[in-house]
């Protein structure tokens, strides 16, 4: 049955308008994004197949152009729309991140980092540079590496921090494996950066590890 033939209160778009976006399932949200189905399949059917194929919304967002477009009913136009939606969300969160004290908005920081890093297929190490009031000055990708490790040089981090006249920093990197747990190397690196930056009176407030749909905070686990 086509979606227009469904009861009004069961149609994803109408449900969103009547009950709010939070009441929709992942499938219903994807269906609204897709807008139309194909012959014999509604947008909800296609959305369900997308989630089944990739396993989660996070994996749908992280899908390569080739893997996304090869699925029936998908194509370059829908892939481009998906990437545009993701980038708009990242930019909106980035604007919010710069508007106030980041330490008062830990979930905002988490959401921004998840959108920025969770889809990466290799490790990326980023720094959030903060002023004396913990307002964001800049966010930069500092290093990138292979699927298993990233070489991070404290001297280069210090140079960028001094360039931005930062008073504090938050670090983050992703684990392409999807497991947001710190390795022994992660812990040593964090302490090395903390000690190096302390020499120029710059505080390290936190280090996040981003996995599949989550971001683990060193500060919340008393590891910094």
Tab-separated table of C-alpha atoms in Angstrom, residues 61-209:
chain	number	residue	atom	x	y	z
A	61	UNK	CA	25.510	8.327	6.871
A	62	UNK	CA	28.998	6.804	6.612
A	63	UNK	CA	28.258	4.859	3.426
A	64	UNK	CA	30.469	5.537	0.442
A	65	UNK	CA	28.952	6.905	-2.726
A	66	UNK	CA	29.376	3.585	-4.511
A	67	UNK	CA	27.863	1.433	-1.748
A	68	UNK	CA	24.911	3.812	-1.338
A	69	UNK	CA	24.131	4.265	-5.013
A	70	UNK	CA	24.258	0.583	-5.896
A	71	UNK	CA	21.124	-0.111	-3.837
A	72	UNK	CA	17.781	-0.209	-5.682
A	73	UNK	CA	15.962	3.113	-5.454
A	74	UNK	CA	19.053	5.059	-4.437
A	75	UNK	CA	21.213	7.168	-6.699
A	76	UNK	CA	23.640	10.059	-6.938
A	77	UNK	CA	20.932	12.665	-6.282
A	78	UNK	CA	19.837	11.072	-2.999
A	79	UNK	CA	23.471	10.563	-1.976
A	80	UNK	CA	24.195	14.244	-2.604
A	81	UNK	CA	21.101	15.240	-0.608
A	82	UNK	CA	22.203	13.023	2.296
A	83	UNK	CA	25.671	14.563	2.356
A	84	UNK	CA	24.164	18.051	2.240
A	85	UNK	CA	21.889	17.264	5.206
A	86	UNK	CA	24.851	15.968	7.208
A	87	UNK	CA	26.971	19.003	6.409
A	88	UNK	CA	24.170	21.397	7.367
A	89	UNK	CA	23.798	19.579	10.691
A	90	UNK	CA	27.566	19.775	11.304
A	91	UNK	CA	27.656	23.484	10.502
A	92	UNK	CA	24.639	24.238	12.691
A	93	UNK	CA	26.235	22.404	15.625
A	94	UNK	CA	29.520	24.158	14.915
A	95	UNK	CA	27.787	27.538	15.114
A	96	UNK	CA	26.232	26.564	18.433
A	97	UNK	CA	29.611	25.378	19.668
A	98	UNK	CA	31.045	28.854	19.089
A	99	UNK	CA	28.192	30.682	20.811
A	100	UNK	CA	28.884	29.856	24.459
A	101	UNK	CA	30.933	28.059	27.104
A	102	UNK	CA	31.480	24.548	25.759
A	103	UNK	CA	31.837	23.142	29.270
A	104	UNK	CA	28.197	24.040	29.862
A	105	UNK	CA	27.101	22.020	26.824
A	106	UNK	CA	28.771	18.585	26.925
A	107	UNK	CA	26.045	16.956	24.820
A	108	UNK	CA	26.459	19.615	22.132
A	109	UNK	CA	30.181	18.852	21.975
A	110	UNK	CA	29.411	15.135	21.761
A	111	UNK	CA	26.866	15.597	18.966
A	112	UNK	CA	29.259	17.776	16.974
A	113	UNK	CA	32.105	15.290	17.335
A	114	UNK	CA	29.932	12.313	16.422
A	115	UNK	CA	28.732	14.020	13.252
A	116	UNK	CA	32.267	15.111	12.410
A	117	UNK	CA	34.138	11.876	13.096
A	118	UNK	CA	31.913	8.801	13.342
A	119	UNK	CA	31.763	8.284	9.563
A	120	UNK	CA	35.521	8.441	8.971
A	121	UNK	CA	37.145	5.272	7.647
A	122	UNK	CA	40.584	6.203	9.016
A	123	UNK	CA	41.690	7.777	12.278
A	124	UNK	CA	41.432	11.545	12.477
A	125	UNK	CA	42.670	13.638	15.409
A	126	UNK	CA	41.068	17.052	15.905
A	127	UNK	CA	41.532	19.911	18.325
A	128	UNK	CA	38.969	22.385	19.618
A	129	UNK	CA	40.748	25.609	20.557
A	130	UNK	CA	39.137	27.606	23.375
A	131	UNK	CA	39.605	31.088	24.835
A	132	UNK	CA	39.793	31.941	28.541
A	133	UNK	CA	35.982	31.722	28.829
A	134	UNK	CA	35.896	28.304	27.124
A	135	UNK	CA	34.358	29.763	23.987
A	136	UNK	CA	35.383	28.035	20.779
A	137	UNK	CA	37.964	29.874	18.707
A	138	UNK	CA	38.495	27.219	16.060
A	139	UNK	CA	38.151	23.521	15.299
A	140	UNK	CA	40.929	21.922	13.274
A	141	UNK	CA	41.870	18.496	11.977
A	142	UNK	CA	45.413	18.211	13.292
A	143	UNK	CA	46.463	14.744	12.147
A	144	UNK	CA	45.116	11.814	10.191
A	145	UNK	CA	46.412	8.295	9.883
A	146	UNK	CA	45.694	4.747	8.927
A	147	UNK	CA	42.859	2.542	10.098
A	148	UNK	CA	44.843	1.595	13.183
A	149	UNK	CA	46.885	4.547	14.371
A	150	UNK	CA	47.624	8.229	14.055
A	151	UNK	CA	50.933	9.961	14.680
A	152	UNK	CA	50.310	13.006	16.872
A	153	UNK	CA	53.138	15.449	17.557
A	154	UNK	CA	52.781	17.617	20.695
A	155	UNK	CA	55.092	20.294	19.246
A	156	UNK	CA	52.738	20.822	16.291
A	157	UNK	CA	49.727	20.967	18.622
A	158	UNK	CA	51.463	23.651	20.705
A	159	UNK	CA	52.242	25.672	17.571
A	160	UNK	CA	48.576	25.666	16.520
A	161	UNK	CA	47.398	26.487	20.050
A	162	UNK	CA	49.748	29.475	20.248
A	163	UNK	CA	48.675	30.578	16.765
A	164	UNK	CA	45.061	30.720	17.957
A	165	UNK	CA	46.078	32.262	21.307
A	166	UNK	CA	44.137	29.447	22.975
A	167	UNK	CA	43.760	29.194	26.733
A	168	UNK	CA	42.446	25.628	26.685
A	169	UNK	CA	41.845	22.716	24.339
A	170	UNK	CA	39.615	19.705	23.840
A	171	UNK	CA	40.901	16.814	21.749
A	172	UNK	CA	39.002	14.119	19.921
A	173	UNK	CA	39.745	11.236	17.619
A	174	UNK	CA	37.750	8.409	16.131
A	175	UNK	CA	38.138	4.647	16.310
A	176	UNK	CA	37.132	3.255	12.902
A	177	UNK	CA	36.546	-0.093	14.626
A	178	UNK	CA	33.510	1.534	16.249
A	179	UNK	CA	34.664	0.768	19.795
A	180	UNK	CA	34.853	3.993	21.832
A	181	UNK	CA	37.296	2.748	24.449
A	182	UNK	CA	40.725	4.304	25.116
A	183	UNK	CA	43.790	2.234	24.347
A	184	UNK	CA	46.935	2.360	26.441
A	185	UNK	CA	48.479	4.518	23.713
A	186	UNK	CA	45.504	6.920	23.845
A	187	UNK	CA	46.026	7.401	27.573
A	188	UNK	CA	49.764	8.017	27.218
A	189	UNK	CA	49.191	10.461	24.344
A	190	UNK	CA	46.626	12.426	26.342
A	191	UNK	CA	48.987	12.818	29.284
A	192	UNK	CA	51.845	13.825	26.959
A	193	UNK	CA	49.713	16.521	25.354
A	194	UNK	CA	48.484	17.715	28.745
A	195	UNK	CA	52.038	18.042	30.078
A	196	UNK	CA	53.374	19.701	26.922
A	197	UNK	CA	50.576	22.273	26.777
A	198	UNK	CA	50.877	22.987	30.498
A	199	UNK	CA	54.377	24.323	29.788
A	200	UNK	CA	52.796	27.165	27.805
A	201	UNK	CA	49.888	27.546	30.270
A	202	UNK	CA	47.239	25.937	28.088
A	203	UNK	CA	44.801	23.550	29.765
A	204	UNK	CA	43.569	20.279	28.292
A	205	UNK	CA	39.940	19.992	29.367
A	206	UNK	CA	38.949	16.728	27.728
A	207	UNK	CA	39.691	14.113	25.112
A	208	UNK	CA	36.850	12.309	23.361
A	209	UNK	CA	37.023	9.003	21.545
